[in-house]
Coordinates of C-alpha atoms in Angstrom, one line a residue:
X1 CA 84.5 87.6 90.2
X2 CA 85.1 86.2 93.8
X3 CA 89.3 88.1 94.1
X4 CA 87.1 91.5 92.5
X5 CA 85.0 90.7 95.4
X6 CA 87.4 89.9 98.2
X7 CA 89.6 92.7 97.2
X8 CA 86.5 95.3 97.5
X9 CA 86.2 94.0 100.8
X10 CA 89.4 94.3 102.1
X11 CA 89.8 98.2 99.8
X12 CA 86.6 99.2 101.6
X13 CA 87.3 97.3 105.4
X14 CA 90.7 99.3 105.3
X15 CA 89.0 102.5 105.0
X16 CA 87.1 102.3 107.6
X17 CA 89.4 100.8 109.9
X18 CA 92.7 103.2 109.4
X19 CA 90.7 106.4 110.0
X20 CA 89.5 105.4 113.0
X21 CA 92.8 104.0 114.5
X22 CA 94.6 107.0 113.6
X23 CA 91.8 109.2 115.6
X24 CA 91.1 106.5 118.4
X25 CA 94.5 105.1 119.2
X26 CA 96.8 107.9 117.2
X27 CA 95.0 110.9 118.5
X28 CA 94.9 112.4 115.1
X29 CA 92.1 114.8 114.5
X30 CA 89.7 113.9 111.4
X31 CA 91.3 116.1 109.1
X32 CA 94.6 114.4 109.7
X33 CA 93.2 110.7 109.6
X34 CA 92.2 112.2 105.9
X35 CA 95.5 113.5 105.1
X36 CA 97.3 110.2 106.2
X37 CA 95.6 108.0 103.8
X38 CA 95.2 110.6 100.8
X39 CA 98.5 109.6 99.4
X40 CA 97.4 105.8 99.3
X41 CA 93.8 107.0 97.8
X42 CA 95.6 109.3 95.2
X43 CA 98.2 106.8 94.4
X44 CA 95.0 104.3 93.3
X45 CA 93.2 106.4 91.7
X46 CA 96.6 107.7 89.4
X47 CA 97.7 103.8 88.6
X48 CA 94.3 102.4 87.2
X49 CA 94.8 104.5 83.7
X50 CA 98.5 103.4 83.8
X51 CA 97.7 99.8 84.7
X52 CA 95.0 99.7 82.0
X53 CA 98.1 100.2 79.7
X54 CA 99.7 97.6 81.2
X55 CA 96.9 95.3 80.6
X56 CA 96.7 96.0 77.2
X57 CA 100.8 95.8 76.4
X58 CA 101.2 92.9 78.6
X59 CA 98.2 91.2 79.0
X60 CA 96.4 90.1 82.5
X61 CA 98.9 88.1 84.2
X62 CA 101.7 90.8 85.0
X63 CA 99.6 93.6 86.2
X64 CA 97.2 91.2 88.1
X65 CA 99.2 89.0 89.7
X66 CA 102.2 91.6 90.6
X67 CA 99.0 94.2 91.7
X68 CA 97.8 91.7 94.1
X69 CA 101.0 90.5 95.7
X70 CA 101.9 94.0 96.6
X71 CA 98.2 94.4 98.0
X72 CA 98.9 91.2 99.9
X73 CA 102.4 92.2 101.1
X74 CA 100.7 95.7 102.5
X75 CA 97.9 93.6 104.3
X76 CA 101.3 91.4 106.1
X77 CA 102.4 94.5 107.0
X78 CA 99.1 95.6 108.5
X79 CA 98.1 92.4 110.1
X80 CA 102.3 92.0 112.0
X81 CA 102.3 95.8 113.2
X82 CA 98.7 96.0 114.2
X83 CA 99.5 96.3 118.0
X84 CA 101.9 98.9 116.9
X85 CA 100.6 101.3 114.3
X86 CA 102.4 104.7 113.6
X87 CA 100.9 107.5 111.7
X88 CA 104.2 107.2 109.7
X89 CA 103.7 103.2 109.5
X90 CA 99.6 103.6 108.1
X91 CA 101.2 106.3 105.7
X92 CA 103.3 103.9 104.1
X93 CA 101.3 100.4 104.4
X94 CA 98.4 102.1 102.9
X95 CA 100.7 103.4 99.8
X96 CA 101.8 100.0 99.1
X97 CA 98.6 98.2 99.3
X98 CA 96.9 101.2 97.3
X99 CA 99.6 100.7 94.5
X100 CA 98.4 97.1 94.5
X101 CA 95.2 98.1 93.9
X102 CA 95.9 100.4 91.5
X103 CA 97.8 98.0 89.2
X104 CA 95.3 94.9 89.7
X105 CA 91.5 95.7 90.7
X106 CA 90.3 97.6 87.4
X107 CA 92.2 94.8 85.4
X108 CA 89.7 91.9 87.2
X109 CA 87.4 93.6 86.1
X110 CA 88.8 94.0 82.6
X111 CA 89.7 90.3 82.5
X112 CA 86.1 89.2 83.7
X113 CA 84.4 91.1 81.1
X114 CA 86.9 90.1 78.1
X115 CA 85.7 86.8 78.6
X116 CA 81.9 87.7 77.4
X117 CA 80.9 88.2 74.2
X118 CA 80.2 91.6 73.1
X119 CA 75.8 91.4 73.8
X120 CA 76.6 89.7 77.5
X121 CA 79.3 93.0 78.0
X122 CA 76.5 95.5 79.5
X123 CA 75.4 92.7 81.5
X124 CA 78.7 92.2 82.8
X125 CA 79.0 95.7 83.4
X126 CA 75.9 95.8 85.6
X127 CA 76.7 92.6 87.2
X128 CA 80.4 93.8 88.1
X129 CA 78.8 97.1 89.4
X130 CA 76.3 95.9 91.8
X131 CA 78.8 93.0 92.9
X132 CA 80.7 96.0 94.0
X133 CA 78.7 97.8 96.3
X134 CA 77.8 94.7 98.3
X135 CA 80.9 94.2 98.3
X136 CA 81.7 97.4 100.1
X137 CA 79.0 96.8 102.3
X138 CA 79.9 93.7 103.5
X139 CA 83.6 95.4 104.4
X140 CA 82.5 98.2 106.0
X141 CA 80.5 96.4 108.1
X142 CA 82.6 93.0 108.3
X143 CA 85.1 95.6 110.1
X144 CA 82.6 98.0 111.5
X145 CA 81.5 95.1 113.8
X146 CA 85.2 93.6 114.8
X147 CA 86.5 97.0 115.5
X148 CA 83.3 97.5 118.1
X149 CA 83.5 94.2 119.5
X150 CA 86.9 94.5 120.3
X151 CA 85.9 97.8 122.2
X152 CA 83.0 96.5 124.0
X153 CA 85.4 93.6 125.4
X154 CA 87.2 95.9 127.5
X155 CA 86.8 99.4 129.1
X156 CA 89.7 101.2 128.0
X157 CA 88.2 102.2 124.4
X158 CA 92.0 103.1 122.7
X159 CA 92.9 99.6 123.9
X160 CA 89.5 98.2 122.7
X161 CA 89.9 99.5 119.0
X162 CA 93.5 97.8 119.5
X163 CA 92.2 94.8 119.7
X164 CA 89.4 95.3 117.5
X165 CA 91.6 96.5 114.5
X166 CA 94.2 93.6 115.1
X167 CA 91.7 91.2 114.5
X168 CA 90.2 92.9 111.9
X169 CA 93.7 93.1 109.6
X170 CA 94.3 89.8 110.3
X171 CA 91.1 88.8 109.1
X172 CA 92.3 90.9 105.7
X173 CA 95.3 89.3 105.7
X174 CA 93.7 86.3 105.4
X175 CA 90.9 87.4 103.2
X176 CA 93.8 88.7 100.7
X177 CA 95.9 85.6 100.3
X178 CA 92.8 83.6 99.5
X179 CA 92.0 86.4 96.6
X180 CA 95.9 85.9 95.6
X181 CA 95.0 82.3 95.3
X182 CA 91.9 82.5 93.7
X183 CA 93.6 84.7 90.7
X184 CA 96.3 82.5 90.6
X185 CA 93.9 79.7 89.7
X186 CA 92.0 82.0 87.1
X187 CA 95.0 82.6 85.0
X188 CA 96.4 79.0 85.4
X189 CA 93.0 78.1 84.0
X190 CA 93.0 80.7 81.6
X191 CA 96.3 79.6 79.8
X192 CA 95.5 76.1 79.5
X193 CA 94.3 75.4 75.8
X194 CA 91.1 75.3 75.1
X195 CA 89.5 71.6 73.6
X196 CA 87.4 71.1 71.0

């Protein structure tokens, strides 16, 4: 439940961060903000069928570990270039942490509700669904408030959101190897035999 959590965060943190830096510090116009990260969104969305596949020819550990290493590897990328993000650069960082996404988040979920028996699976449900939007709240707003600090430090407002995004990725960056971790201490758990 806590990587589903932390990787909400960081799905919903990004969103609200890119568009703005590609409007504020990129000069792109709204509509082009939206086409820059539609690729990364459409890439998601595509993979969490394919991945559910995966999860049920494989099992958890390939599609959820390899999902969220490739998430982590696009929040690196964010978090060293932040001083220095292209259009082109977002484009591509965005596809690569979406395609983690894409191949891990709906298989948390998956894996978190295998574990209940079939009358605690609604509740799950329900529990997994309302964790969520918090979740999203708490990113949103987690970068909402970085981003504007970072602008009122200074007076130069494309500098400000600079700064303000900088921090906030490498905040992510952070906040995405500890949900690594914590899935790699799930499954270690998870394979370990259980005793009578």
């Amino acid at each position: 439940m806590s990587a589903y959590i932390l990787f909400e965060i960081s799905a919903l943190a990004l969103s609200f961060i890119l568009p703005n830096h590609l409007q504020l510090v990129n000069g792109c116009t709204s509509l082009q903000a939206g086409l820059v990260v539609l690729p990364g969104a459409a890439i998601g969305a595509i993979l969490a069928p394919l991945s559910g596949r995966l999860y049920d020819q494989l099992g958890p550990r390939i599609p959820i570990i390899s999902g969220s290493r490739v998430a982590l590897i696009g929040l690196l990328g964010f978090a060293l270039t932040a001083r220095h993000l292209t259009t082109l650069a977002i484009l591509i960082l965005y596809i690569f942490f979406m395609l983690g996404i894409g191949l891990s988040f709906g298989n948390i979920m998956t894996n978190g509700l295998h574990r209940l028996s079939q009358k605690q699976q609604a509740d799950g449900n329900a529990i997994f669904n309302t964790v969520q939007q918090f979740a999203a709240a708490i990113g949103s707003s987690l970068a909402a408030t970085i981003v504007a600090a970072g602008q009122a430090a200074v007076t130069d407002r494309r500098l400000g959101t600079i700064n303000g995004s900088q921090h906030a990725l490498i905040l992510l960056l952070i906040v995405g190897s500890l949900e690594v971790l914590l899935i790699l201490a799930a499954l270690h758990r998870s394979r370990k035999p259980q005793r009578n």
